[in-house]
Short mmCIF file of N, CA and C in Angstrom, two decimals:
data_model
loop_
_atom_site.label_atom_id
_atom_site.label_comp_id
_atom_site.label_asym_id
_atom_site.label_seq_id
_atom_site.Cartn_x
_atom_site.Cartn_y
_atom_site.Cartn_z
N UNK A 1 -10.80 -7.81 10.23
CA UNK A 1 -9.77 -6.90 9.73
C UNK A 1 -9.93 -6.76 8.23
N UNK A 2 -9.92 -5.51 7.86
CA UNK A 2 -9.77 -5.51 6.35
C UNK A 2 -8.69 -4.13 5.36
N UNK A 3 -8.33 -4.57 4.97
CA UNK A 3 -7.70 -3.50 4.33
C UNK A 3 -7.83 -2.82 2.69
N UNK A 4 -7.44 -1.70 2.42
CA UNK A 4 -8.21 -1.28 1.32
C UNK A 4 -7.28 -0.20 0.56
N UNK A 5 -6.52 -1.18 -0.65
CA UNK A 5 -5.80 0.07 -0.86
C UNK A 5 -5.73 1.54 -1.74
N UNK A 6 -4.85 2.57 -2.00
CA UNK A 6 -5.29 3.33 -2.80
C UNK A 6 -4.37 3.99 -3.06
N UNK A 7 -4.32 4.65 -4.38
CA UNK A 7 -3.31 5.55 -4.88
C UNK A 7 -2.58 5.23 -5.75
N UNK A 8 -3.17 3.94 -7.04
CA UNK A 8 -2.24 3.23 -7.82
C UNK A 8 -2.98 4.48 -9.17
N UNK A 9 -1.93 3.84 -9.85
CA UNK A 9 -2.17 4.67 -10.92
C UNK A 9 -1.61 4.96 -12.32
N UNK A 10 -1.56 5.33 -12.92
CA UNK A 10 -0.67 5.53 -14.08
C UNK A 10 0.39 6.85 -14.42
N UNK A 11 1.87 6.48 -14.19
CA UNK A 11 2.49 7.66 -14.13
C UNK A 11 3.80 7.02 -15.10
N UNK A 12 4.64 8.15 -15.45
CA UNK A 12 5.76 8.54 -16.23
C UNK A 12 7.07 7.47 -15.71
N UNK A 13 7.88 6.92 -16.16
CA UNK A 13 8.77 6.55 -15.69
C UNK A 13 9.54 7.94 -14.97
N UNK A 14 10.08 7.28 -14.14
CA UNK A 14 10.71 8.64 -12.87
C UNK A 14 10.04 9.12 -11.98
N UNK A 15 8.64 9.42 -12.27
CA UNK A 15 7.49 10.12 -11.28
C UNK A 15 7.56 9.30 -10.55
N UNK A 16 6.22 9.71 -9.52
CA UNK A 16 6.23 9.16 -7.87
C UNK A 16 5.12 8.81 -7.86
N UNK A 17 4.54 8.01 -6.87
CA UNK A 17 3.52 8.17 -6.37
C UNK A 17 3.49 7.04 -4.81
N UNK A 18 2.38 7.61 -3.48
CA UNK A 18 2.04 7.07 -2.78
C UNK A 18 0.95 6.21 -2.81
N UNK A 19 0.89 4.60 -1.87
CA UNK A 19 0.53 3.95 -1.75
C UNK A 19 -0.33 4.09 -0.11
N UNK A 20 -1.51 3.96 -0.33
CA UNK A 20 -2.02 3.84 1.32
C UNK A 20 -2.75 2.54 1.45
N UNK A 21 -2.73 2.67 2.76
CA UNK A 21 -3.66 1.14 3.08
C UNK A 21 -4.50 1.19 4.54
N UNK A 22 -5.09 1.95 4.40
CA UNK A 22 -5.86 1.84 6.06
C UNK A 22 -6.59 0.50 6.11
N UNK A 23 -6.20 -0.13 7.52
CA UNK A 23 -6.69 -0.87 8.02
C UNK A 23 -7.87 -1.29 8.89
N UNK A 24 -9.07 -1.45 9.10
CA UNK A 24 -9.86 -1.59 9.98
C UNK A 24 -9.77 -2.65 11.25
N UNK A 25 -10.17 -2.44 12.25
CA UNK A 25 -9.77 -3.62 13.22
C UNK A 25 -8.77 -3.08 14.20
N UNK A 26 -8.99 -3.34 15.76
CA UNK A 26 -7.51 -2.77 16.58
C UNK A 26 -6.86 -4.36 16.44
N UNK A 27 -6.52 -5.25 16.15
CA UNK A 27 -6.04 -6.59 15.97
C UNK A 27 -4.96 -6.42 15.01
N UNK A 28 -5.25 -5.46 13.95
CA UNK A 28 -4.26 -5.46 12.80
C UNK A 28 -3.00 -4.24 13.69
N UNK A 29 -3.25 -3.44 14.65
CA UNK A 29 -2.71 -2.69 14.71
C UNK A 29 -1.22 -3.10 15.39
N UNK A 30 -1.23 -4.33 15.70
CA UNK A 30 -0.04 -5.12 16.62
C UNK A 30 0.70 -6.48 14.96
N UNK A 31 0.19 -6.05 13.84
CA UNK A 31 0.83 -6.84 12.75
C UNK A 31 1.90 -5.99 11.75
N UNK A 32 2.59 -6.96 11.83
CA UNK A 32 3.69 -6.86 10.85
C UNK A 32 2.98 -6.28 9.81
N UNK A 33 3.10 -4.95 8.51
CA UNK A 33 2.19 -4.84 7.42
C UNK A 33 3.20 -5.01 6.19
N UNK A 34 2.89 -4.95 5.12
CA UNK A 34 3.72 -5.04 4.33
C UNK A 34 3.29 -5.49 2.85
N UNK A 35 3.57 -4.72 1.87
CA UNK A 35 3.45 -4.47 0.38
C UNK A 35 3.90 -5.72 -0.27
N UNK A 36 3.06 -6.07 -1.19
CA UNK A 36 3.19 -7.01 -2.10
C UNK A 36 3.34 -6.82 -3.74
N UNK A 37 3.81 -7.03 -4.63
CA UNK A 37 2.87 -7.22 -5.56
C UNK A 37 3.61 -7.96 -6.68
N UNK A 38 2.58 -7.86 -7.31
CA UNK A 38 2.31 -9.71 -8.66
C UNK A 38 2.46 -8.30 -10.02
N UNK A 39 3.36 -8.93 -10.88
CA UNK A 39 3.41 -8.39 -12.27
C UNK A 39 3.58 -9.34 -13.25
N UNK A 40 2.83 -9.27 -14.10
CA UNK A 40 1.95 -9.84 -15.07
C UNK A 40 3.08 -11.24 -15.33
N UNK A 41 2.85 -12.38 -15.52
CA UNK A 41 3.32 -13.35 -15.72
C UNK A 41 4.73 -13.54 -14.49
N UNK A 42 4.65 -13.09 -13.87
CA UNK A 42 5.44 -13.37 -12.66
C UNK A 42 4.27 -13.66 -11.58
N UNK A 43 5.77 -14.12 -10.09
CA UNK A 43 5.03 -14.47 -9.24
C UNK A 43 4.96 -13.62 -7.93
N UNK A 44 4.38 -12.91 -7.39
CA UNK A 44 4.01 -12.58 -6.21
C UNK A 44 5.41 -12.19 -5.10
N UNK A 45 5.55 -10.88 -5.28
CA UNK A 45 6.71 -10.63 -4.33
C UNK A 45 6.76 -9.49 -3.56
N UNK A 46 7.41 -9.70 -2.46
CA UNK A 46 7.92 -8.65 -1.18
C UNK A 46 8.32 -7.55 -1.85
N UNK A 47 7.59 -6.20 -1.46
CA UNK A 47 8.02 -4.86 -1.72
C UNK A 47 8.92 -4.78 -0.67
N UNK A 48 8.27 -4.09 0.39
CA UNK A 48 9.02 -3.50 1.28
C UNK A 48 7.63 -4.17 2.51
N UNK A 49 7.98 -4.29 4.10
CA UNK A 49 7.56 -4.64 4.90
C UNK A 49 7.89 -3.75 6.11
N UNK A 50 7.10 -3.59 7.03
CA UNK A 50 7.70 -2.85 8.43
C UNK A 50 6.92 -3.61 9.92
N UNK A 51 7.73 -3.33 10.27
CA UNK A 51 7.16 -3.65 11.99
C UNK A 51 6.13 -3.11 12.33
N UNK A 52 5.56 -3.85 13.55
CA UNK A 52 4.00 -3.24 14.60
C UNK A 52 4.90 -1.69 14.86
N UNK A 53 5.97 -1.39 15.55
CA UNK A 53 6.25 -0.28 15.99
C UNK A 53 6.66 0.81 14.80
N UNK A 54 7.42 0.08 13.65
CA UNK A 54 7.86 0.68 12.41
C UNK A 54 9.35 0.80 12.85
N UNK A 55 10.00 0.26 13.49
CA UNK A 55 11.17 0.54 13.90
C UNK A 55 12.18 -0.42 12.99
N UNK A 56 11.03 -0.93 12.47
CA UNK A 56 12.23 -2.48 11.29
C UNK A 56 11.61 -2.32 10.15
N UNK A 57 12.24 -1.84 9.28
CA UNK A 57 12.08 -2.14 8.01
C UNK A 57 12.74 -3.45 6.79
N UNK A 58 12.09 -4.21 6.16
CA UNK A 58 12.99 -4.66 5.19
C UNK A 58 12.29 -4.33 3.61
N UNK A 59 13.24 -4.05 2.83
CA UNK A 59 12.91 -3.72 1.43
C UNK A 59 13.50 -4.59 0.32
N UNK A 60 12.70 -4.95 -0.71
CA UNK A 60 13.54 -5.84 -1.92
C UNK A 60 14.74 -5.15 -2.31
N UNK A 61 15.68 -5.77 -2.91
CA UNK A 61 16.90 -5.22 -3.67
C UNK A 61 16.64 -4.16 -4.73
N UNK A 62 15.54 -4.47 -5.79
CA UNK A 62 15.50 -3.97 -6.88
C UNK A 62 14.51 -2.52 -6.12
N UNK A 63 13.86 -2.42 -4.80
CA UNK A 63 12.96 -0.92 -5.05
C UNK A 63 13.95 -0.36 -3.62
N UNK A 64 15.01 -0.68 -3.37
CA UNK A 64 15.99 0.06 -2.27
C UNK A 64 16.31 1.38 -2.66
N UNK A 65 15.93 2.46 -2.04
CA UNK A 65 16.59 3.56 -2.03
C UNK A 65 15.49 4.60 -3.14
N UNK A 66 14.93 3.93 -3.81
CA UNK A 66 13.88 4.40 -4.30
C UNK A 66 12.31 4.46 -3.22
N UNK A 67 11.65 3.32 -2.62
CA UNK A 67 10.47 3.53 -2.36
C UNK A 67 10.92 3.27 -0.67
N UNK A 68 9.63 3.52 -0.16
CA UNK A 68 10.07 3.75 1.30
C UNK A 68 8.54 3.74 2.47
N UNK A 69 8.83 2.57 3.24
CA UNK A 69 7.43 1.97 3.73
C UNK A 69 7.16 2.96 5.03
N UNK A 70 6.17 3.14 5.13
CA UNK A 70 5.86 4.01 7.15
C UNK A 70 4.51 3.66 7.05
N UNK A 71 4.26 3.38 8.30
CA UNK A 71 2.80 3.61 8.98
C UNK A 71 2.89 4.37 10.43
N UNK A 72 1.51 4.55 10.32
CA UNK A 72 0.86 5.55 11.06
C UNK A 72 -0.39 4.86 11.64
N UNK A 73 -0.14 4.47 13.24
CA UNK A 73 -0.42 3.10 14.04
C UNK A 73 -2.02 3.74 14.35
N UNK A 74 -1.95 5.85 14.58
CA UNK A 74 -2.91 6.40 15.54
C UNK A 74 -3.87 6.28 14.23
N UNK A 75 -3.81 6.26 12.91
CA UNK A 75 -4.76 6.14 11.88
C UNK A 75 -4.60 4.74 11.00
N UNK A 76 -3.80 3.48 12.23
CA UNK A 76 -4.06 2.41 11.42
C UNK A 76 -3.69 2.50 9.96
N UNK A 77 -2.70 2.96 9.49
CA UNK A 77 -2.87 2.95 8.10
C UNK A 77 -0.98 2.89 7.86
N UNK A 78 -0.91 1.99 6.36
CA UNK A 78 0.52 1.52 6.21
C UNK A 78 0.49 2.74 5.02
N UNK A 79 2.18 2.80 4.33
CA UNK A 79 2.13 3.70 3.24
C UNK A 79 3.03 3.52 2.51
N UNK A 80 3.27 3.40 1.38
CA UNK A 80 4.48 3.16 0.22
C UNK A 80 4.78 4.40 -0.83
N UNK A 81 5.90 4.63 -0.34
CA UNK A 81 6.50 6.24 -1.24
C UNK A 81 7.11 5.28 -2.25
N UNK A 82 6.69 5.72 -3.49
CA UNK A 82 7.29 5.22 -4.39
C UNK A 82 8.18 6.48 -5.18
N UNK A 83 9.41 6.60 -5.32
CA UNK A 83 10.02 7.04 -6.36
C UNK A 83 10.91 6.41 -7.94
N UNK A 84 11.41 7.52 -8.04
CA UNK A 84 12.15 7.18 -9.20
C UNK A 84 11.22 5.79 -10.05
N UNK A 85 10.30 5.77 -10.40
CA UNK A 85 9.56 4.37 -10.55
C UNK A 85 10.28 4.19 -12.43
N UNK A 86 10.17 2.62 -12.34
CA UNK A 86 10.93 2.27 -13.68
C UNK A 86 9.35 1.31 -14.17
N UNK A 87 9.81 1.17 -15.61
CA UNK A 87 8.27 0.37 -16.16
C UNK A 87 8.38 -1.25 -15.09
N UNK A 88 9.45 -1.53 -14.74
CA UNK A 88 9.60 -3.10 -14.12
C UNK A 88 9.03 -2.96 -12.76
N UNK A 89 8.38 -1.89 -12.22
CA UNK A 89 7.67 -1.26 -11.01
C UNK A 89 6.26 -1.99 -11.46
N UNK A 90 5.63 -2.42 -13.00
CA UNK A 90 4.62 -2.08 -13.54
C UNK A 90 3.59 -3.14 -12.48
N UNK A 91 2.67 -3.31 -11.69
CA UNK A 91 2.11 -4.42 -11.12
C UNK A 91 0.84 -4.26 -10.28
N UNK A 92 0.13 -4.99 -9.81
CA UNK A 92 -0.66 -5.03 -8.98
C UNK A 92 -0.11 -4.85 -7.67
N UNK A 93 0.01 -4.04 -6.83
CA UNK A 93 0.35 -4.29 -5.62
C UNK A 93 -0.77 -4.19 -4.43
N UNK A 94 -0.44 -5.27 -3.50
CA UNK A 94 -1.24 -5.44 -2.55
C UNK A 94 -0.51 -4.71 -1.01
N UNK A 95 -1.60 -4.78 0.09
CA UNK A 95 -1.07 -4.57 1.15
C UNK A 95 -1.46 -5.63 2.02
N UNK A 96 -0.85 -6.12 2.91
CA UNK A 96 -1.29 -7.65 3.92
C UNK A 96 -0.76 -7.24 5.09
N UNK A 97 -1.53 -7.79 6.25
CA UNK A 97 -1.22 -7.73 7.39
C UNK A 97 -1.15 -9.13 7.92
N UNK A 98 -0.09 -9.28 9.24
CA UNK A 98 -0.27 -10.81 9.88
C UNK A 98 0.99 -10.72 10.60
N UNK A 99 1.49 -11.84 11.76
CA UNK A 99 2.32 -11.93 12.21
C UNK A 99 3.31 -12.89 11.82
N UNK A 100 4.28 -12.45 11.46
CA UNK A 100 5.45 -12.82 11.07
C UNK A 100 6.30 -12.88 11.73
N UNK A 101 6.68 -13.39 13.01
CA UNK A 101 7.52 -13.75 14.35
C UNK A 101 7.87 -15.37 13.83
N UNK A 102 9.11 -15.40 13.47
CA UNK A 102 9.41 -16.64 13.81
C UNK A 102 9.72 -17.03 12.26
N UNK A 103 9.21 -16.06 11.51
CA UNK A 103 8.87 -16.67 10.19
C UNK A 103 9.70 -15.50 9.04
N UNK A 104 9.82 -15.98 8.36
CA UNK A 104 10.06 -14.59 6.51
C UNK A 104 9.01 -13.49 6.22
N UNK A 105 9.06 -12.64 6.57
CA UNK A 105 8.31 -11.00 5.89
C UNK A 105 8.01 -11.82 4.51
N UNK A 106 9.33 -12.29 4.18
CA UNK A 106 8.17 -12.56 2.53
C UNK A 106 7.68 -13.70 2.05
N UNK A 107 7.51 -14.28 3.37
CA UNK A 107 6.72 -15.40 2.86
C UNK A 107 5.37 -15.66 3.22
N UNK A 108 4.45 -15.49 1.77
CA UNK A 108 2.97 -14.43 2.25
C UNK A 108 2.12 -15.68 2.73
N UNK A 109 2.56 -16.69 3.27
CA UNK A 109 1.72 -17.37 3.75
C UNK A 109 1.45 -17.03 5.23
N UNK A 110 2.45 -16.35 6.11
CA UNK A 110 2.31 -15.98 6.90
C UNK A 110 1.21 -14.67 7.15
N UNK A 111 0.70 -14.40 6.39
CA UNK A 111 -0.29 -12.93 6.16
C UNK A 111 -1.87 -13.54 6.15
N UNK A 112 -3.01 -13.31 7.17
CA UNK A 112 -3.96 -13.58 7.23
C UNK A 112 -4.97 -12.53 6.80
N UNK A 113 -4.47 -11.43 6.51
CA UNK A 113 -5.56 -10.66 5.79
C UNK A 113 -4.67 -9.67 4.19
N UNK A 114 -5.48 -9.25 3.55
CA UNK A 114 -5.04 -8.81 2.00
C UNK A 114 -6.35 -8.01 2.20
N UNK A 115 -5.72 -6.67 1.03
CA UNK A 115 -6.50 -6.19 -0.17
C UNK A 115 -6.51 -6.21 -1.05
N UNK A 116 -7.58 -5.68 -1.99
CA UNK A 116 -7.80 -6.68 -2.85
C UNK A 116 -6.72 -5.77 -4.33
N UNK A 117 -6.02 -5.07 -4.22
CA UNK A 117 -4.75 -4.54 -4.91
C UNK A 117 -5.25 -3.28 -5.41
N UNK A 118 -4.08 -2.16 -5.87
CA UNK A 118 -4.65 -1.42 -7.07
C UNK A 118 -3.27 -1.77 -7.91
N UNK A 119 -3.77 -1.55 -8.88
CA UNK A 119 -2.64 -1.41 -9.91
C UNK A 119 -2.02 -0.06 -9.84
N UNK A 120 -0.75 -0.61 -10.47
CA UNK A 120 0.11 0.72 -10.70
C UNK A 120 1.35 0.55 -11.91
N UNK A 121 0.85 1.01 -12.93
CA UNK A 121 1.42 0.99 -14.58
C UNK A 121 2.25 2.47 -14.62
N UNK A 122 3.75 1.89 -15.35
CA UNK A 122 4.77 2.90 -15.30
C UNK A 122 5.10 2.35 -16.86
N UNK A 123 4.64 4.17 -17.49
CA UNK A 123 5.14 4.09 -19.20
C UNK A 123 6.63 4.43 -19.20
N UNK A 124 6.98 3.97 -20.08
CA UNK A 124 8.70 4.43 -20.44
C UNK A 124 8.63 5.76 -21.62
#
């Protein structure tokens, strides 16, 4: 399984941008997927996460109502709408797949595969 993400970038505070992550492998297609990311001297945290079916979502406090997770199972691929983005958006974000039954969406030890991030920098 591998995943590969794309669409980070450098934009305006307020602008938007999408996050993709196609996955390779039919194995990943039955995993929990779900957004990560690490900003600079911090530690490693839960964006937003969704179910094998997409029927469950959970999202952090601070990107609620702004960004917004879906995948698309027939092209294997997860996706992160980012809006309204603030500079505290500023980070590496990753995408991970794995099963998380039993366990915390955000606790990334439960995640057996990663990509390897893009960044995504928000000027004020």
């Amino acid at each position: 399984v591998q995943l590969a993400e794309s669409g980070g970038g450098l934009v305006q505070a307020g602008g938007s941008l999408r996050l993709s992550c196609p996955t390779s492998g039919r194995k990943s297609r039955t995993h929990t997927k779900t957004w990560f990311r690490r900003a600079p001297g911090k530690e490693r945290e839960l964006v937003a996460a969704i179910s094998r079916t997409g029927g469950s979502t959970t999202y952090a406090y601070s990107v609620k109502g702004r960004f917004t997770i879906t995948r698309e199972n027939a092209k294997n691929t997860v996706y992160l709408h980012m809006n309204s983005l603030l500079p505290a958006d500023t980070a590496v974000y990753y995408c991970a797949a794995g099963s998380t039954e039993g366990g915390s969406r955000s606790d990334s030890r439960l995640y057996e595969y990663w990509g390897q991030g893009t960044q995504v920098t928000v000027s004020s």
